[in-house]
Short mmCIF file of C-alpha atoms and ligand atoms in Angstrom, two decimals:
data_model
loop_
_atom_site.label_atom_id
_atom_site.label_comp_id
_atom_site.label_asym_id
_atom_site.label_seq_id
_atom_site.Cartn_x
_atom_site.Cartn_y
_atom_site.Cartn_z
CA UNK A 22 14.33 6.01 -17.08
CA UNK A 23 14.87 9.72 -17.35
CA UNK A 24 15.27 11.09 -13.87
CA UNK A 25 18.41 11.96 -11.98
CA UNK A 26 16.74 12.44 -8.64
CA UNK A 27 14.57 9.32 -8.32
CA UNK A 28 17.19 6.86 -9.53
CA UNK A 29 16.37 3.44 -7.96
CA UNK A 30 15.40 -0.08 -9.05
CA UNK A 31 11.88 0.36 -7.64
CA UNK A 32 11.34 3.62 -9.52
CA UNK A 33 12.60 1.98 -12.72
CA UNK A 34 10.13 -0.83 -12.15
CA UNK A 35 7.21 1.61 -11.75
CA UNK A 36 8.35 3.51 -14.88
CA UNK A 37 8.49 0.32 -16.92
CA UNK A 38 4.96 -0.54 -15.83
CA UNK A 39 3.85 2.95 -16.82
CA UNK A 40 5.54 2.79 -20.23
CA UNK A 41 3.86 -0.52 -20.99
CA UNK A 42 0.42 0.80 -20.00
CA UNK A 43 0.96 4.04 -21.97
CA UNK A 44 1.84 1.94 -25.05
CA UNK A 45 -1.33 -0.12 -24.60
CA UNK A 46 -3.32 3.13 -24.32
CA UNK A 47 -1.44 4.60 -27.31
CA UNK A 48 -1.06 7.69 -25.16
CA UNK A 49 -0.22 10.94 -26.90
CA UNK A 50 3.55 11.47 -26.62
CA UNK A 51 2.87 15.08 -25.56
CA UNK A 52 1.16 13.74 -22.43
CA UNK A 53 3.39 10.85 -21.43
CA UNK A 54 6.10 12.60 -19.43
CA UNK A 55 3.55 14.88 -17.78
CA UNK A 56 1.54 11.91 -16.54
CA UNK A 57 4.54 9.81 -15.58
CA UNK A 58 6.93 12.04 -13.66
CA UNK A 59 6.30 12.98 -10.02
CA UNK A 60 5.23 16.60 -9.72
CA UNK A 61 7.30 17.54 -6.68
CA UNK A 62 9.22 16.26 -3.68
CA UNK A 63 10.63 17.46 -0.41
CA UNK A 64 13.64 15.99 1.38
CA UNK A 65 14.21 17.02 4.98
CA UNK A 66 16.69 16.42 7.77
CA UNK A 67 14.99 15.48 11.02
CA UNK A 68 17.28 15.98 14.02
CA UNK A 69 16.05 14.47 17.28
CA UNK A 70 17.53 13.99 20.71
CA UNK A 71 17.82 10.34 21.74
CA UNK A 72 17.09 9.30 25.33
CA UNK A 73 20.84 9.15 26.01
CA UNK A 74 21.32 12.80 25.05
CA UNK A 75 22.87 12.10 21.66
CA UNK A 76 21.49 14.05 18.65
CA UNK A 77 20.82 12.03 15.50
CA UNK A 78 19.69 13.35 12.12
CA UNK A 79 17.30 11.18 10.09
CA UNK A 80 16.52 11.73 6.41
CA UNK A 81 12.85 12.09 5.50
CA UNK A 82 11.08 12.40 2.14
CA UNK A 83 7.69 13.15 0.69
CA UNK A 84 6.83 12.83 -3.00
CA UNK A 85 3.60 14.16 -4.52
CA UNK A 86 3.04 12.50 -7.84
CA UNK A 87 0.29 14.61 -9.42
CA UNK A 88 -1.97 17.47 -8.36
CA UNK A 89 -4.55 17.27 -11.14
CA UNK A 90 -7.52 15.63 -9.41
CA UNK A 91 -7.50 16.86 -5.80
CA UNK A 92 -5.13 16.70 -2.85
CA UNK A 93 -2.45 14.03 -2.88
CA UNK A 94 -2.84 10.96 -0.71
CA UNK A 95 -0.59 8.23 0.53
CA UNK A 96 1.20 6.55 3.38
CA UNK A 97 4.30 7.32 5.39
CA UNK A 98 6.88 4.58 5.70
CA UNK A 99 9.44 4.16 8.50
CA UNK A 100 12.03 1.65 7.32
CA UNK A 101 15.87 1.63 7.32
CA UNK A 102 16.03 1.14 3.54
CA UNK A 103 13.68 3.97 2.50
CA UNK A 104 15.09 6.21 -0.23
CA UNK A 105 13.71 8.93 -2.47
CA UNK A 106 13.41 6.70 -5.55
CA UNK A 107 11.40 4.09 -3.67
CA UNK A 108 9.10 6.75 -2.24
CA UNK A 109 8.60 8.21 -5.73
CA UNK A 110 7.62 4.79 -7.12
CA UNK A 111 5.20 4.27 -4.25
CA UNK A 112 3.70 7.73 -4.88
CA UNK A 113 3.24 6.88 -8.56
CA UNK A 114 1.42 3.65 -7.67
CA UNK A 115 -0.82 5.62 -5.28
CA UNK A 116 -1.90 7.81 -8.23
CA UNK A 117 -3.02 4.83 -10.31
CA UNK A 118 -4.56 3.16 -7.25
CA UNK A 119 -6.66 6.20 -6.31
CA UNK A 120 -7.75 6.74 -9.92
CA UNK A 121 -8.69 3.07 -10.33
CA UNK A 122 -10.85 3.28 -7.19
CA UNK A 123 -12.41 6.56 -8.39
CA UNK A 124 -11.05 8.63 -5.47
CA UNK A 125 -10.49 12.38 -5.99
CA UNK A 126 -6.79 12.27 -5.18
CA UNK A 127 -3.36 12.30 -6.73
CA UNK A 128 -0.80 9.88 -5.29
CA UNK A 129 1.84 10.66 -2.68
CA UNK A 130 4.15 8.79 -0.35
CA UNK A 131 6.56 9.68 2.40
CA UNK A 132 9.29 7.95 4.28
CA UNK A 133 12.00 8.21 6.89
CA UNK A 134 15.11 6.04 6.70
CA UNK A 135 14.90 4.65 10.22
CA UNK A 136 14.26 1.40 12.05
CA UNK A 137 11.28 2.45 14.20
CA UNK A 138 11.70 -0.58 16.46
CA UNK A 139 15.16 0.58 17.47
CA UNK A 140 13.66 3.76 18.98
CA UNK A 141 11.97 4.22 22.36
CA UNK A 142 8.38 5.46 22.32
CA UNK A 143 9.57 8.95 23.24
CA UNK A 144 12.17 8.99 20.46
CA UNK A 145 9.57 7.77 17.97
CA UNK A 146 7.22 10.56 19.02
CA UNK A 147 9.93 13.21 18.68
CA UNK A 148 10.87 11.91 15.23
CA UNK A 149 7.24 11.77 14.03
CA UNK A 150 6.53 15.29 15.26
CA UNK A 151 9.76 16.66 13.82
CA UNK A 152 9.00 15.14 10.42
CA UNK A 153 5.50 16.64 10.38
CA UNK A 154 6.85 20.00 11.46
CA UNK A 155 9.32 19.96 8.55
CA UNK A 156 6.46 18.98 6.20
CA UNK A 157 4.03 21.73 7.25
CA UNK A 158 4.47 23.89 4.12
CA UNK A 159 3.93 20.81 1.97
CA UNK A 160 0.82 19.14 3.47
CA UNK A 161 -2.72 19.94 4.63
CA UNK A 162 -6.28 18.56 4.37
CA UNK A 163 -6.61 20.07 0.87
CA UNK A 164 -2.96 19.68 -0.14
CA UNK A 165 -1.57 16.29 0.85
CA UNK A 166 -3.01 13.78 3.32
CA UNK A 167 -0.72 11.19 4.96
CA UNK A 168 -1.65 7.76 6.31
CA UNK A 169 0.11 4.74 7.82
CA UNK A 170 2.35 2.47 5.74
CA UNK A 171 5.11 0.00 6.64
CA UNK A 172 6.47 0.81 10.12
CA UNK A 173 3.92 3.50 11.06
CA UNK A 174 0.83 3.17 13.26
CA UNK A 175 -2.37 4.99 14.29
CA UNK A 176 -0.37 6.44 17.22
CA UNK A 177 2.18 7.95 14.80
CA UNK A 178 -0.73 9.47 12.84
CA UNK A 179 -2.15 10.91 16.07
CA UNK A 180 1.18 12.70 16.76
CA UNK A 181 1.23 13.98 13.17
CA UNK A 182 -2.30 15.33 13.47
CA UNK A 183 -1.56 16.95 16.84
CA UNK A 184 1.61 18.62 15.54
CA UNK A 185 -0.12 20.01 12.46
CA UNK A 186 -3.16 21.14 14.48
CA UNK A 187 -0.95 22.94 17.00
CA UNK A 188 0.66 24.79 14.09
CA UNK A 189 -2.61 25.94 12.46
CA UNK A 190 -4.20 26.69 15.82
CA UNK A 191 -7.29 24.54 15.43
CA UNK A 192 -8.18 20.89 15.19
CA UNK A 193 -7.22 19.64 11.72
CA UNK A 194 -8.10 15.97 11.87
CA UNK A 195 -8.40 15.63 8.06
CA UNK A 196 -4.65 16.27 7.61
CA UNK A 197 -3.89 12.57 8.15
CA UNK A 198 -5.91 9.35 8.00
CA UNK A 199 -5.44 6.07 9.83
CA UNK A 200 -5.80 7.87 13.17
CA UNK A 201 -7.15 6.13 16.28
CA UNK A 202 -10.96 6.07 16.20
CA UNK A 203 -11.17 8.31 19.29
CA UNK A 204 -9.38 11.08 17.42
CA UNK A 205 -11.38 11.26 14.19
CA UNK A 206 -10.17 7.95 12.80
CA UNK A 207 -12.63 5.81 10.86
CA UNK A 208 -14.16 2.58 12.01
CA UNK A 209 -12.76 -0.20 9.85
CA UNK A 210 -9.59 1.64 8.71
CA UNK A 211 -7.16 -0.55 10.62
CA UNK A 212 -8.38 -3.76 9.00
CA UNK A 213 -9.37 -2.24 5.62
CA UNK A 214 -6.25 -3.10 3.59
CA UNK A 215 -5.95 -6.70 4.80
CA UNK A 216 -9.69 -7.21 4.63
CA UNK A 217 -9.73 -6.00 1.02
CA UNK A 218 -6.89 -8.39 0.13
CA UNK A 219 -8.88 -11.32 1.56
CA UNK A 220 -12.08 -10.07 -0.08
CA UNK A 221 -10.48 -10.10 -3.54
CA UNK A 222 -8.79 -13.46 -2.89
CA UNK A 223 -12.18 -14.95 -2.03
CA UNK A 224 -13.87 -13.28 -4.96
CA UNK A 225 -11.32 -14.74 -7.42
CA UNK A 226 -11.54 -18.15 -5.70
CA UNK A 227 -15.28 -17.98 -6.43
CA UNK A 228 -14.53 -17.19 -10.08
CA UNK A 229 -12.23 -20.23 -10.25
CA UNK A 230 -14.91 -22.42 -8.66
CA UNK A 231 -12.81 -23.17 -5.55
CA UNK A 232 -14.74 -23.25 -2.25
CA UNK A 233 -12.97 -21.16 0.44
CA UNK A 234 -13.27 -24.09 2.87
CA UNK A 235 -11.15 -26.15 0.52
CA UNK A 236 -8.57 -23.46 -0.11
CA UNK A 237 -5.22 -22.82 1.56
CA UNK A 238 -3.27 -19.58 1.87
CA UNK A 239 0.30 -18.48 2.52
CA UNK A 240 0.76 -14.95 3.85
CA UNK A 241 4.19 -13.32 3.54
CA UNK A 242 4.60 -10.42 6.01
CA UNK A 243 2.77 -10.18 9.30
CA UNK A 244 2.44 -6.45 9.90
CA UNK A 245 -0.94 -4.73 9.84
CA UNK A 246 -1.78 -5.79 6.28
CA UNK A 247 -0.59 -9.42 6.50
CA UNK A 248 -2.13 -10.14 9.89
CA UNK A 249 -5.48 -8.58 8.97
CA UNK A 250 -5.50 -10.43 5.63
CA UNK A 251 -4.79 -13.73 7.41
CA UNK A 252 -7.56 -13.03 9.94
CA UNK A 253 -10.11 -12.21 7.21
CA UNK A 254 -9.08 -15.20 5.07
CA UNK A 255 -9.68 -17.41 8.11
CA UNK A 256 -13.07 -15.83 8.62
CA UNK A 257 -13.97 -16.58 4.99
CA UNK A 258 -13.13 -20.25 5.72
CA UNK A 259 -9.69 -20.37 4.07
CA UNK A 260 -6.99 -22.32 5.91
CA UNK A 261 -3.81 -20.24 6.34
CA UNK A 262 -0.95 -22.76 6.31
CA UNK A 263 2.07 -20.46 6.54
CA UNK A 264 2.95 -16.93 7.66
CA UNK A 265 6.22 -15.03 7.89
CA UNK A 266 7.93 -11.87 9.07
CA UNK A 267 11.52 -10.62 9.42
CA UNK A 268 12.27 -13.52 11.78
CA UNK A 269 11.47 -16.13 9.07
CA UNK A 270 8.60 -18.35 7.92
CA UNK A 271 6.28 -20.57 10.00
CA UNK A 272 4.55 -23.51 8.30
CA UNK A 273 1.69 -25.57 9.70
CA UNK A 274 -0.21 -27.71 7.18
CA UNK A 275 -3.03 -28.16 9.74
CA UNK A 276 -3.65 -24.42 9.82
CA UNK A 277 -1.98 -21.54 11.62
CA UNK A 278 -3.69 -20.19 14.74
CA UNK A 279 -3.84 -16.57 13.52
CA UNK A 280 -5.25 -15.17 16.77
CA UNK A 281 -2.37 -16.72 18.71
CA UNK A 282 0.23 -15.38 16.24
CA UNK A 283 -1.24 -11.86 16.50
CA UNK A 284 -1.19 -12.04 20.29
CA UNK A 285 2.44 -13.24 20.22
CA UNK A 286 3.52 -10.39 17.93
CA UNK A 287 1.77 -7.75 20.00
CA UNK A 288 3.80 -8.95 23.01
CA UNK A 289 7.12 -9.78 21.33
CA UNK A 290 7.10 -7.41 18.31
CA UNK A 291 7.99 -10.26 15.86
CA UNK A 292 7.26 -13.98 15.48
CA UNK A 293 10.82 -14.85 16.64
CA UNK A 294 10.52 -17.84 18.98
CA UNK A 295 6.84 -18.52 18.18
CA UNK A 296 6.10 -22.26 18.15
CA UNK A 297 2.84 -22.36 16.17
CA UNK A 298 4.52 -23.74 13.04
CA UNK A 299 7.73 -25.31 11.71
CA UNK A 300 10.35 -22.67 10.94
CA UNK A 301 11.26 -22.38 7.29
CA UNK A 302 13.35 -19.83 5.38
CA UNK A 303 11.41 -16.92 3.86
CA UNK A 304 12.23 -17.85 0.25
CA UNK A 305 10.94 -21.41 0.76
CA UNK A 306 7.68 -20.00 2.09
CA UNK A 307 6.86 -18.37 -1.24
CA UNK A 308 7.17 -21.73 -3.01
CA UNK A 309 4.76 -23.69 -0.76
CA UNK A 310 1.86 -25.29 -2.63
CA UNK A 311 -1.28 -23.31 -1.85
CA UNK A 312 -4.30 -21.69 -3.49
CA UNK A 313 -3.60 -18.12 -2.39
CA UNK A 314 -0.17 -16.56 -2.00
CA UNK A 315 -0.48 -13.12 -0.40
CA UNK A 316 2.78 -11.09 -0.39
CA UNK A 317 2.04 -8.41 2.22
CA UNK A 318 5.44 -6.88 2.99
CA UNK A 319 7.87 -5.05 0.70
CA UNK A 320 8.57 -4.66 -3.01
CA UNK A 321 10.21 -7.12 -5.42
CA UNK A 322 9.90 -10.35 -3.41
CA UNK A 323 8.54 -12.23 -6.44
CA UNK A 324 11.34 -11.97 -8.98
CA UNK A 325 13.07 -13.81 -11.80
CA UNK A 326 14.65 -16.34 -9.43
CA UNK A 327 11.43 -17.62 -7.85
CA UNK A 328 8.60 -16.70 -10.28
CA UNK A 329 8.75 -20.05 -12.10
CA UNK A 330 8.79 -21.96 -8.81
CA UNK A 331 5.56 -20.57 -7.35
CA UNK A 332 2.96 -23.20 -6.59
CA UNK A 333 -0.21 -21.17 -6.12
CA UNK A 334 -3.42 -20.40 -8.04
CA UNK A 335 -3.84 -16.77 -6.97
CA UNK A 336 -1.26 -14.12 -6.05
CA UNK A 337 -3.08 -11.53 -3.94
CA UNK A 338 -0.73 -8.53 -3.78
CA UNK A 339 -1.21 -6.95 -0.34
CA UNK A 340 2.14 -5.16 -0.66
CA UNK A 341 2.89 -2.44 -3.20
CA UNK A 342 5.12 -3.65 -6.03
CA UNK A 343 5.84 -7.19 -4.77
CA UNK A 344 6.24 -8.59 -8.32
CA UNK A 345 9.08 -7.41 -10.57
CA UNK A 346 8.64 -6.75 -14.31
CA UNK A 347 10.73 -9.87 -15.05
CA UNK A 348 8.54 -12.01 -12.76
CA UNK A 349 5.43 -10.61 -14.45
CA UNK A 350 6.80 -11.74 -17.82
CA UNK A 351 7.51 -15.24 -16.48
CA UNK A 352 4.09 -15.51 -14.83
CA UNK A 353 2.35 -14.31 -18.00
CA UNK A 354 3.41 -17.66 -19.52
CA UNK A 355 1.76 -19.60 -16.70
CA UNK A 356 -2.00 -19.85 -17.23
CA UNK A 357 -2.43 -21.51 -13.81
CA UNK A 358 -1.49 -18.39 -11.82
CA UNK A 359 -3.89 -15.47 -11.53
CA UNK A 360 -2.40 -12.19 -10.27
CA UNK A 361 -4.62 -9.76 -8.37
CA UNK A 362 -2.49 -6.64 -8.93
CA UNK A 363 -1.46 -4.45 -6.00
CA UNK A 364 -3.27 -1.28 -7.07
CA UNK A 365 -6.54 -3.22 -6.99
CA UNK A 366 -5.78 -5.78 -4.30
CA UNK A 367 -4.61 -3.45 -1.51
CA UNK A 368 -6.86 -0.50 -2.43
CA UNK A 369 -9.16 -1.14 0.56
CA UNK A 370 -6.75 0.85 2.74
CA UNK A 371 -6.83 4.08 0.80
CA UNK A 372 -10.55 3.71 0.13
CA UNK A 373 -11.32 3.71 3.86
CA UNK A 374 -8.76 6.50 4.29
CA UNK A 375 -10.88 8.49 1.83
CA UNK A 376 -13.96 7.67 3.93
CA UNK A 377 -12.09 8.89 7.02
CA UNK A 378 -11.15 12.15 5.31
CA UNK A 379 -14.76 12.71 4.18
CA UNK A 380 -16.07 11.98 7.69
CA UNK A 381 -13.53 14.35 9.27
CA UNK A 382 -14.34 17.16 6.84
CA UNK A 383 -18.05 16.77 7.59
CA UNK A 384 -17.64 15.99 11.31
CA UNK A 385 -20.06 13.13 10.94
CA UNK A 386 -19.15 9.52 11.58
CA UNK A 387 -20.30 6.23 10.09
CA UNK A 388 -20.70 2.86 11.77
CA UNK A 389 -18.35 0.02 10.99
CA UNK A 390 -21.11 -1.70 9.07
CA UNK A 391 -21.67 1.39 6.90
CA UNK A 392 -17.92 1.68 6.24
CA UNK A 393 -17.55 -1.97 5.25
CA UNK A 394 -20.67 -1.91 3.06
CA UNK A 395 -19.41 1.13 1.19
CA UNK A 396 -15.94 -0.41 0.94
CA UNK A 397 -17.24 -3.65 -0.59
CA UNK A 398 -19.29 -1.70 -3.14
CA UNK A 399 -16.20 0.18 -4.34
CA UNK A 400 -14.06 -2.97 -4.38
CA UNK A 401 -16.70 -4.77 -6.48
CA UNK A 402 -16.92 -1.83 -8.86
CA UNK A 403 -13.14 -1.67 -9.34
CA UNK A 404 -12.91 -5.40 -9.98
CA UNK A 405 -15.76 -5.30 -12.52
CA UNK A 406 -14.15 -2.36 -14.34
CA UNK A 407 -10.77 -4.10 -14.37
CA UNK A 408 -12.23 -7.33 -15.74
CA UNK A 409 -14.11 -5.41 -18.46
CA UNK A 410 -10.90 -3.58 -19.43
CA UNK A 411 -9.00 -6.86 -19.52
CA UNK A 412 -11.55 -8.43 -21.88
CA UNK A 413 -11.62 -5.32 -24.04
CA UNK A 414 -7.84 -5.03 -24.41
CA UNK A 415 -6.92 -8.71 -24.12
CA UNK A 416 -4.18 -7.83 -21.60
CA UNK A 417 -3.08 -8.99 -18.14
CA UNK A 418 -4.88 -7.91 -14.97
CA UNK A 419 -1.95 -5.68 -14.02
CA UNK A 420 -2.02 -3.99 -17.42
CA UNK A 421 -5.80 -3.60 -17.20
CA UNK A 422 -5.59 -2.02 -13.72
CA UNK A 423 -2.70 0.30 -14.63
CA UNK A 424 -4.21 1.36 -17.94
CA UNK A 425 -7.52 2.24 -16.28
CA UNK A 426 -5.88 4.31 -13.54
CA UNK A 427 -3.34 5.93 -15.86
CA UNK A 428 -5.99 6.78 -18.46
CA UNK A 429 -8.08 8.62 -15.85
CA UNK A 430 -5.11 10.71 -14.73
CA UNK A 431 -4.10 11.40 -18.34
CA UNK A 432 -7.64 12.51 -19.18
CA UNK A 433 -7.74 14.88 -16.21
CA UNK A 434 -4.46 16.45 -17.35
CA UNK A 435 -5.57 16.65 -20.97
CA UNK A 436 -8.90 18.32 -20.12
CA UNK A 437 -7.29 20.79 -17.70
CA UNK A 438 -4.82 21.73 -20.41
CA UNK A 439 -1.20 22.81 -20.26
CA UNK A 440 -0.89 26.11 -18.41
CA UNK A 441 1.71 28.21 -20.27
N1 LIG B 521 -0.10 3.12 2.71
C1 LIG B 521 -1.32 2.60 2.16
C2 LIG B 521 -1.15 2.27 0.70
O1 LIG B 521 -0.07 2.04 0.23
C3 LIG B 521 -2.52 3.47 2.47
C4 LIG B 521 -2.49 4.85 1.93
C5 LIG B 521 -3.61 5.72 2.47
O2 LIG B 521 -4.46 5.21 3.19
O3 LIG B 521 -3.61 6.90 2.14
O4 LIG B 521 -2.10 2.14 -0.03
#
């Protein structure tokens, strides 16, 4: 790695993936660093007053990876472990994800190192607004468009949009996506990421000749992505036999009642104390025998210690970066496991974010059916392009996805030229 500011294991992981794809593409050495390194970042201090009168300063970041194809696009993460290197890696992955889906965006990502569940609603609102206020010179509908990620919600996006709009003096709904539908949000956005994960899982089950009704799934992470993926898998006929969140794993070989689990979490915030399955440790959950394993939480959960112990046919990566480089190498030796790589598998979210942005800019709104039809068309196109690339290059699905996305960004930079 050759960065002093983004130094982190997750950034190193994203760089290694890039280097491998650039080698496969035999990318011109004059282009490599330009395509790889994040264009710019902003780190801000966000002081807020807590309900008890105390003033606390939270650190916030935003990284914009490249500006060559349109505004930058990507989520905003609220999590205690967020750091600049992680955000930079996530921004890089957004670039390849948007390019793979054919969206006119560069990648971005933001984050605040905070546990959002430790804050009251008022504190969360003050922090969200303060962050957006600090970001005003750095974002905008044609500059950088935020969206939800781990720990952020449509309500947080609504506060962001309101803060930005108050600053510019007119309604600027296209400055963020993932807003509530009543405020310029798109139908279908909330379920888009999880739905896309389930859609790809089903599509690859079909390719393997496994009927969804005979298939089982394990979903790791039960936030927006994991719970929506579990719901959609159920709807496709797949039996979800285990779920998990920070409180641990819950296993029920007869099938988890997803609706009940979602209701429980909306009341209790986590699955702690839920009795719809036998409690098992999170690392055991990943090794359960199943057809689909869907990691839908944070990075690097599939690593060199558990990669050889996985007992699934398909890994459907709902999270960004759930599989380390070392785990990829181990899994490459296992012909029984098919990896649906993150930048394809979870691209449904940013695709519907793009639809939301387009609808906001045009002040015209599509029905849920229209949104989902258009989404499925783009997902099918990306999968077909990835499979064609894989056959052409004889590489893994991750390498095929990355090389397609990276090549498109590299071409845009090459054609635009290097401004003196
Ligand atoms: N945070 C999501 C992701 O990682 C969505 C980004 C967006 O909708 O802009 O893909």
